[in-house]
């Protein structure tokens, strides 16, 4: 049975009803999205009698990227037909969301960084193409090679290393506004009993899969973690699925079976959930029990809190304002046309079906500056644009979700 794209994404809501507890709900949401991205490949392969890619256990050892994951073809193959997208997407922040630590531009520009937090000294070095992370209390020192750099570095970058058979998150991260290291968001501030505890936080297998699948391409396939084969950053096949069958179909001239996922064809509500699979949905935030300013970086969640949110209106979606194949636009006035697609321009004008939003009494330019305020993530040293669109008032507290509201998915 082949599900539509909307049905695949809506499976997240169904699965959340079948699970109890915040962690299980998060895993259900993530697994549903991963299955949605891979379902085109596996469904068509099984229907056509084609062999499915072999299963491989989650490997240990250094990521070396010697081959594409099963069913993946790589961006160079995609670029042969999709030239305009391929010309700009590699320069986007998402394309640089994750990479090998030895390839980090942040570490190349800052090859020797150090910080002291409480009784512990932290140091990250890049020497001869090898990135290392050291923690010391003056008596004992632990030094490990860094495996991955997570984040493009514009706001910050966190590091991942292997230890005792698992993946660990470094206790310190790079922050661009500091041009240096400080405590990683979510890491414990309080005292640690030993260097062993102060080195960082071990990631659960589910947490590693969740993290890597959002910052790399081909990290998780059919529920299995493929670290050695995953491709750095968010590339074409992270959002569109493995391209092998699609390329073969196009070469045959088979336009009836595209064997590819196109998020642009999702319903408006489901498209926001699709982006929210990494940028966090309302279900994620509820499951984690997060509130207040820490949610400002969860754009999909904040967007659906807006009074103008309508899961059936394509004018109020992530794709309406952002092309994932291009970098974000810094000119705030460039978003005015998006606002005016729904809002009237003349105060006092009657609302219409095409323009259900009233006119702003202040103006029709730089809407975002007043209605999508910016704020600094606590402990993150990074400023985010709040996607909770609302009429801001002077000295108002950070706008929170109305728990009694039933309009949100």
Short mmCIF file of C-alpha atoms in Angstrom, two decimals:
data_model
loop_
_atom_site.label_atom_id
_atom_site.label_comp_id
_atom_site.label_asym_id
_atom_site.label_seq_id
_atom_site.Cartn_x
_atom_site.Cartn_y
_atom_site.Cartn_z
CA UNK A 1 0.00 0.00 0.00
CA UNK A 2 1.43 3.34 -1.03
CA UNK A 3 0.72 6.29 1.24
CA UNK A 4 0.47 9.85 0.01
CA UNK A 5 3.01 12.36 1.29
CA UNK A 6 0.37 13.96 3.49
CA UNK A 7 -0.61 10.58 4.94
CA UNK A 8 3.01 9.76 5.68
CA UNK A 9 3.58 12.98 7.57
CA UNK A 10 0.24 12.81 9.40
CA UNK A 11 1.38 9.45 10.76
CA UNK A 12 3.28 11.46 13.36
CA UNK A 13 0.03 12.57 14.98
CA UNK A 14 -1.33 9.02 14.94
CA UNK A 15 1.82 7.59 16.47
CA UNK A 16 1.85 10.17 19.24
CA UNK A 17 -1.55 8.92 20.37
CA UNK A 18 -0.22 5.39 20.65
CA UNK A 19 2.69 6.22 22.89
CA UNK A 20 3.01 7.31 26.49
CA UNK A 21 5.71 9.47 27.98
CA UNK A 22 7.74 12.33 26.46
CA UNK A 23 10.67 10.30 25.19
CA UNK A 24 8.46 7.77 23.40
CA UNK A 25 6.45 10.56 21.81
CA UNK A 26 9.60 12.21 20.48
CA UNK A 27 10.87 8.91 19.09
CA UNK A 28 7.52 8.24 17.43
CA UNK A 29 7.55 11.64 15.76
CA UNK A 30 11.12 11.29 14.55
CA UNK A 31 10.64 7.74 13.30
CA UNK A 32 7.51 8.70 11.38
CA UNK A 33 9.33 11.50 9.60
CA UNK A 34 12.29 9.28 8.77
CA UNK A 35 9.93 6.67 7.38
CA UNK A 36 8.17 9.35 5.36
CA UNK A 37 11.43 10.39 3.73
CA UNK A 38 12.47 6.83 2.91
CA UNK A 39 9.06 5.39 2.07
CA UNK A 40 9.18 6.38 -1.59
CA UNK A 41 12.31 4.35 -2.15
CA UNK A 42 11.35 1.28 -0.17
CA UNK A 43 7.70 1.17 -1.28
CA UNK A 44 8.45 1.44 -4.97
CA UNK A 45 11.37 -0.97 -4.71
CA UNK A 46 9.19 -3.62 -3.12
CA UNK A 47 6.35 -3.11 -5.58
CA UNK A 48 8.65 -3.34 -8.56
CA UNK A 49 10.37 -6.43 -7.23
CA UNK A 50 13.66 -4.57 -6.87
CA UNK A 51 16.17 -5.59 -4.22
CA UNK A 52 16.14 -3.46 -1.10
CA UNK A 53 19.46 -2.02 0.10
CA UNK A 54 21.32 -4.25 2.54
CA UNK A 55 20.97 -3.65 6.27
CA UNK A 56 24.05 -2.67 8.18
CA UNK A 57 24.57 -2.38 11.88
CA UNK A 58 25.38 1.00 13.34
CA UNK A 59 29.17 1.07 13.04
CA UNK A 60 31.80 2.28 15.41
CA UNK A 61 34.94 4.00 14.31
CA UNK A 62 35.78 7.22 12.55
CA UNK A 63 33.44 8.65 9.95
CA UNK A 64 35.28 8.47 6.65
CA UNK A 65 32.56 8.87 3.98
CA UNK A 66 34.09 6.45 1.48
CA UNK A 67 30.79 5.77 -0.29
CA UNK A 68 27.22 6.99 -0.61
CA UNK A 69 24.65 5.33 1.69
CA UNK A 70 22.46 2.68 0.02
CA UNK A 71 20.21 4.15 -2.66
CA UNK A 72 21.84 7.59 -2.53
CA UNK A 73 23.52 9.14 -5.57
CA UNK A 74 25.00 12.39 -4.24
CA UNK A 75 24.54 16.03 -5.11
CA UNK A 76 26.67 15.94 -8.26
CA UNK A 77 24.20 13.57 -9.88
CA UNK A 78 21.24 15.71 -8.76
CA UNK A 79 22.96 18.78 -10.22
CA UNK A 80 22.96 17.29 -13.71
CA UNK A 81 19.27 18.15 -14.01
CA UNK A 82 18.53 20.52 -11.12
CA UNK A 83 21.14 23.09 -12.03
CA UNK A 84 19.60 26.20 -10.45
CA UNK A 85 19.05 24.55 -7.06
CA UNK A 86 22.48 22.95 -7.14
CA UNK A 87 24.10 26.30 -7.84
CA UNK A 88 22.93 27.85 -4.56
CA UNK A 89 22.04 25.09 -2.07
CA UNK A 90 25.66 24.12 -1.27
CA UNK A 91 26.23 27.63 0.10
CA UNK A 92 23.29 27.59 2.49
CA UNK A 93 23.58 27.24 6.25
CA UNK A 94 21.77 23.90 6.09
CA UNK A 95 24.38 22.53 3.70
CA UNK A 96 26.98 23.31 6.38
CA UNK A 97 24.92 22.05 9.31
CA UNK A 98 27.36 19.25 10.05
CA UNK A 99 30.79 18.07 8.94
CA UNK A 100 33.86 16.24 10.05
CA UNK A 101 35.56 18.17 12.84
CA UNK A 102 38.80 18.17 10.85
CA UNK A 103 36.97 20.02 8.05
CA UNK A 104 35.45 22.67 10.32
CA UNK A 105 36.05 26.22 9.10
CA UNK A 106 35.56 27.36 12.69
CA UNK A 107 38.48 25.23 13.88
CA UNK A 108 40.61 26.21 10.93
CA UNK A 109 40.08 29.87 11.81
CA UNK A 110 40.54 29.15 15.54
CA UNK A 111 43.00 26.25 15.73
CA UNK A 112 43.63 26.59 19.46
CA UNK A 113 40.76 27.57 21.76
CA UNK A 114 40.52 27.22 25.51
CA UNK A 115 38.15 28.03 28.35
CA UNK A 116 37.94 27.49 32.08
CA UNK A 117 34.63 26.54 33.66
CA UNK A 118 34.79 26.00 37.40
CA UNK A 119 37.75 23.78 38.28
CA UNK A 120 38.10 22.42 34.74
CA UNK A 121 40.12 23.64 31.79
CA UNK A 122 38.91 22.90 28.27
CA UNK A 123 40.93 23.06 25.08
CA UNK A 124 40.11 22.34 21.44
CA UNK A 125 42.94 22.19 18.93
CA UNK A 126 43.31 21.54 15.22
CA UNK A 127 46.79 20.40 14.31
CA UNK A 128 47.94 18.65 11.13
CA UNK A 129 44.34 18.01 10.13
CA UNK A 130 43.45 16.38 13.45
CA UNK A 131 40.99 17.94 15.89
CA UNK A 132 41.38 17.10 19.59
CA UNK A 133 39.40 17.93 22.71
CA UNK A 134 41.03 18.01 26.15
CA UNK A 135 39.63 18.43 29.65
CA UNK A 136 41.79 18.80 32.75
CA UNK A 137 41.43 19.52 36.44
CA UNK A 138 45.17 20.16 36.79
CA UNK A 139 45.86 16.62 37.93
CA UNK A 140 44.06 14.41 35.45
CA UNK A 141 43.64 15.15 31.73
CA UNK A 142 41.40 13.43 29.22
CA UNK A 143 42.14 14.02 25.55
CA UNK A 144 40.07 12.58 22.69
CA UNK A 145 39.92 13.12 18.92
CA UNK A 146 36.88 15.05 17.78
CA UNK A 147 34.74 13.29 15.22
CA UNK A 148 32.05 15.75 14.14
CA UNK A 149 31.33 19.47 14.16
CA UNK A 150 27.61 20.22 14.45
CA UNK A 151 26.35 23.64 13.36
CA UNK A 152 27.53 25.96 10.62
CA UNK A 153 29.39 28.21 13.06
CA UNK A 154 27.48 31.39 12.20
CA UNK A 155 25.83 31.19 15.60
CA UNK A 156 27.83 28.42 17.15
CA UNK A 157 29.21 24.93 16.80
CA UNK A 158 29.17 21.87 19.07
CA UNK A 159 31.49 18.88 18.81
CA UNK A 160 30.94 15.13 18.96
CA UNK A 161 33.48 12.49 19.88
CA UNK A 162 33.52 8.75 20.47
CA UNK A 163 34.24 7.32 23.89
CA UNK A 164 33.60 3.97 25.55
CA UNK A 165 31.70 2.75 22.49
CA UNK A 166 29.27 5.66 22.37
CA UNK A 167 28.91 9.15 20.95
CA UNK A 168 29.45 12.10 23.29
CA UNK A 169 28.62 15.79 23.08
CA UNK A 170 31.40 18.14 24.17
CA UNK A 171 30.66 20.11 27.33
CA UNK A 172 31.86 23.28 25.64
CA UNK A 173 30.88 24.75 22.29
CA UNK A 174 32.10 27.53 20.07
CA UNK A 175 29.99 30.70 20.02
CA UNK A 176 30.55 33.23 17.26
CA UNK A 177 29.53 36.21 19.38
CA UNK A 178 32.23 35.24 21.90
CA UNK A 179 34.67 34.04 19.26
CA UNK A 180 35.47 31.35 21.78
CA UNK A 181 34.21 28.54 23.97
CA UNK A 182 31.59 28.34 26.67
CA UNK A 183 29.20 25.80 28.13
CA UNK A 184 27.13 23.88 25.58
CA UNK A 185 23.39 24.56 25.78
CA UNK A 186 21.75 21.94 27.96
CA UNK A 187 24.94 20.84 29.70
CA UNK A 188 24.95 20.94 33.48
CA UNK A 189 26.35 24.09 35.09
CA UNK A 190 26.87 22.61 38.50
CA UNK A 191 30.06 21.01 39.82
CA UNK A 192 31.17 17.62 38.54
CA UNK A 193 32.79 15.01 40.68
CA UNK A 194 35.56 14.18 38.25
CA UNK A 195 37.11 14.90 34.89
CA UNK A 196 35.28 11.83 33.62
CA UNK A 197 31.98 13.56 34.33
CA UNK A 198 33.13 16.99 33.15
CA UNK A 199 34.15 15.82 29.68
CA UNK A 200 30.62 16.05 28.30
CA UNK A 201 27.38 14.17 27.91
CA UNK A 202 26.95 10.76 26.37
CA UNK A 203 24.25 10.73 23.71
CA UNK A 204 21.65 8.01 23.80
CA UNK A 205 21.44 5.94 20.60
CA UNK A 206 18.13 7.64 19.87
CA UNK A 207 19.62 11.06 20.59
CA UNK A 208 22.57 10.43 18.28
CA UNK A 209 20.26 9.28 15.48
CA UNK A 210 18.04 12.30 16.01
CA UNK A 211 20.97 14.73 15.97
CA UNK A 212 22.89 13.21 13.08
CA UNK A 213 19.81 12.79 10.89
CA UNK A 214 19.11 16.54 11.08
CA UNK A 215 22.69 17.72 10.50
CA UNK A 216 23.87 15.13 7.98
CA UNK A 217 22.45 13.31 4.97
CA UNK A 218 21.99 9.55 4.93
CA UNK A 219 22.76 9.24 8.62
CA UNK A 220 19.74 7.08 9.38
CA UNK A 221 18.40 4.61 6.84
CA UNK A 222 15.59 2.22 7.65
CA UNK A 223 16.17 2.82 11.35
CA UNK A 224 19.92 2.14 11.23
CA UNK A 225 22.64 4.70 11.98
CA UNK A 226 25.23 4.94 9.17
CA UNK A 227 27.91 7.27 10.51
CA UNK A 228 30.83 6.21 8.25
CA UNK A 229 28.74 6.70 5.12
CA UNK A 230 26.70 9.77 5.99
CA UNK A 231 27.27 12.91 3.94
CA UNK A 232 28.15 16.17 5.72
CA UNK A 233 25.35 18.71 5.92
CA UNK A 234 21.78 18.78 4.66
CA UNK A 235 21.95 17.98 0.94
CA UNK A 236 19.33 17.15 -1.69
CA UNK A 237 18.61 13.62 -0.53
CA UNK A 238 18.14 14.60 3.12
CA UNK A 239 14.79 16.19 2.22
CA UNK A 240 13.92 14.45 -1.04
CA UNK A 241 14.98 10.92 -0.16
CA UNK A 242 17.43 8.55 -1.90
CA UNK A 243 17.71 9.42 -5.58
CA UNK A 244 18.85 6.17 -7.17
CA UNK A 245 15.43 5.02 -8.39
CA UNK A 246 14.47 8.55 -9.39
CA UNK A 247 17.55 8.92 -11.59
CA UNK A 248 16.90 5.55 -13.21
CA UNK A 249 13.27 6.47 -13.90
CA UNK A 250 14.24 9.80 -15.46
CA UNK A 251 16.77 8.11 -17.70
CA UNK A 252 14.01 5.76 -18.88
CA UNK A 253 11.71 8.73 -19.45
CA UNK A 254 9.23 7.38 -16.90
CA UNK A 255 7.45 10.51 -15.72
CA UNK A 256 4.62 8.54 -14.11
CA UNK A 257 6.83 7.11 -11.35
CA UNK A 258 9.18 9.75 -10.00
CA UNK A 259 10.39 7.70 -7.03
CA UNK A 260 11.20 10.89 -5.10
CA UNK A 261 9.69 12.96 -2.31
CA UNK A 262 8.94 16.62 -2.96
CA UNK A 263 8.02 18.46 0.26
CA UNK A 264 6.63 21.32 -1.84
CA UNK A 265 3.70 19.06 -2.69
CA UNK A 266 2.69 18.58 0.93
CA UNK A 267 -0.32 20.33 2.36
CA UNK A 268 0.53 23.62 4.11
CA UNK A 269 0.17 22.14 7.58
CA UNK A 270 2.14 19.03 6.75
CA UNK A 271 4.92 21.05 5.14
CA UNK A 272 5.46 22.90 8.42
CA UNK A 273 5.53 19.58 10.25
CA UNK A 274 8.09 18.36 7.72
CA UNK A 275 10.42 21.27 8.46
CA UNK A 276 9.57 20.90 12.13
CA UNK A 277 10.95 17.37 12.15
CA UNK A 278 14.30 19.11 12.68
CA UNK A 279 13.26 22.65 13.62
CA UNK A 280 10.88 21.26 16.29
CA UNK A 281 7.11 20.95 16.26
CA UNK A 282 4.56 21.70 18.91
CA UNK A 283 4.52 17.99 19.77
CA UNK A 284 8.28 18.07 20.38
CA UNK A 285 8.07 21.07 22.68
CA UNK A 286 5.20 19.59 24.66
CA UNK A 287 6.98 16.25 25.01
CA UNK A 288 10.15 17.95 26.26
CA UNK A 289 8.20 20.21 28.62
CA UNK A 290 9.95 23.34 27.33
CA UNK A 291 8.64 26.85 27.86
CA UNK A 292 9.69 30.46 27.74
CA UNK A 293 12.65 31.92 25.84
CA UNK A 294 14.37 28.61 25.15
CA UNK A 295 11.68 27.87 22.54
CA UNK A 296 12.58 30.89 20.40
CA UNK A 297 14.86 28.76 18.22
CA UNK A 298 12.06 26.29 17.40
CA UNK A 299 10.64 28.07 14.38
CA UNK A 300 7.97 25.57 13.34
CA UNK A 301 6.58 25.48 16.88
CA UNK A 302 6.53 29.24 17.25
CA UNK A 303 4.90 29.73 13.84
CA UNK A 304 1.82 27.65 14.67
CA UNK A 305 1.23 29.76 17.78
CA UNK A 306 0.54 32.78 15.57
CA UNK A 307 -3.02 34.06 15.38
CA UNK A 308 -2.80 34.01 11.59
CA UNK A 309 -1.67 30.38 11.44
CA UNK A 310 -3.86 28.28 9.19
CA UNK A 311 -2.78 24.73 8.30
CA UNK A 312 -4.77 25.03 5.06
CA UNK A 313 -3.18 28.26 3.83
CA UNK A 314 0.06 28.00 1.87
CA UNK A 315 0.78 31.67 2.52
CA UNK A 316 1.67 30.99 6.16
CA UNK A 317 4.25 28.20 5.86
CA UNK A 318 8.02 27.90 6.02
CA UNK A 319 8.23 27.57 2.23
CA UNK A 320 6.18 30.75 1.73
CA UNK A 321 9.06 32.86 3.05
CA UNK A 322 12.11 30.63 2.78
CA UNK A 323 13.54 28.76 -0.18
CA UNK A 324 15.60 25.91 1.33
CA UNK A 325 17.86 26.02 -1.73
CA UNK A 326 18.95 29.56 -0.92
CA UNK A 327 20.34 31.39 2.09
CA UNK A 328 18.13 33.49 4.30
CA UNK A 329 17.57 37.04 3.14
CA UNK A 330 18.82 39.67 5.55
CA UNK A 331 16.79 42.53 4.03
CA UNK A 332 13.69 42.62 6.24
CA UNK A 333 11.68 44.57 3.66
CA UNK A 334 12.00 41.63 1.28
CA UNK A 335 9.45 39.79 3.43
CA UNK A 336 6.82 42.54 3.20
CA UNK A 337 5.23 41.02 0.10
CA UNK A 338 4.71 37.79 2.03
CA UNK A 339 2.79 39.61 4.75
CA UNK A 340 0.77 41.62 2.23
CA UNK A 341 -0.27 38.45 0.45
CA UNK A 342 -2.75 38.07 3.32
CA UNK A 343 -3.02 41.53 4.88
CA UNK A 344 -4.81 44.52 3.42
CA UNK A 345 -2.79 47.65 2.80
CA UNK A 346 -5.42 50.32 3.44
CA UNK A 347 -6.76 50.68 7.01
CA UNK A 348 -10.54 50.48 7.11
CA UNK A 349 -10.79 48.27 4.03
CA UNK A 350 -13.15 45.33 4.28
CA UNK A 351 -11.63 41.92 4.76
CA UNK A 352 -11.90 39.56 1.83
CA UNK A 353 -11.32 35.88 1.25
CA UNK A 354 -8.07 36.69 -0.53
CA UNK A 355 -6.99 39.15 2.18
CA UNK A 356 -8.35 37.91 5.52
CA UNK A 357 -5.83 39.97 7.49
CA UNK A 358 -6.56 43.55 8.45
CA UNK A 359 -4.30 46.43 7.47
CA UNK A 360 -1.56 47.49 9.86
CA UNK A 361 -2.30 51.01 11.18
CA UNK A 362 1.42 51.79 11.36
CA UNK A 363 2.71 50.92 7.91
CA UNK A 364 3.24 48.38 5.17
CA UNK A 365 7.01 48.05 5.25
CA UNK A 366 9.45 46.19 7.49
CA UNK A 367 6.57 44.21 9.00
CA UNK A 368 8.94 41.64 10.46
CA UNK A 369 10.74 44.24 12.56
CA UNK A 370 7.63 44.88 14.65
CA UNK A 371 5.75 41.60 14.45
CA UNK A 372 8.54 39.02 14.59
CA UNK A 373 10.85 40.26 17.31
CA UNK A 374 14.38 39.02 17.82
CA UNK A 375 15.74 37.66 21.05
CA UNK A 376 18.83 35.98 22.45
CA UNK A 377 18.68 32.32 23.30
CA UNK A 378 19.47 31.96 27.02
CA UNK A 379 22.97 30.58 27.38
CA UNK A 380 23.31 30.36 23.60
CA UNK A 381 24.83 33.76 22.83
CA UNK A 382 22.84 33.71 19.58
CA UNK A 383 19.96 35.91 18.46
CA UNK A 384 16.94 34.29 16.81
CA UNK A 385 13.89 35.71 15.07
CA UNK A 386 10.73 34.73 16.91
CA UNK A 387 8.33 33.13 14.42
CA UNK A 388 5.37 33.71 16.74
CA UNK A 389 3.79 36.48 14.65
CA UNK A 390 1.88 38.88 16.89
CA UNK A 391 1.28 42.50 17.75
CA UNK A 392 4.15 43.28 20.06
CA UNK A 393 3.69 45.64 22.97
CA UNK A 394 6.37 47.64 24.81
CA UNK A 395 8.00 45.73 27.67
CA UNK A 396 5.78 42.70 27.11
CA UNK A 397 6.99 39.36 28.48
CA UNK A 398 8.07 36.68 26.08
CA UNK A 399 4.84 35.55 24.39
CA UNK A 400 3.86 32.05 25.43
CA UNK A 401 1.55 29.43 24.04
CA UNK A 402 -2.05 29.62 25.19
CA UNK A 403 -2.53 26.18 26.76
CA UNK A 404 -6.29 26.38 26.27
CA UNK A 405 -6.01 26.89 22.53
CA UNK A 406 -7.30 24.04 20.35
CA UNK A 407 -6.29 25.46 16.95
CA UNK A 408 -2.78 24.07 16.93
CA UNK A 409 -2.05 20.64 15.43
#
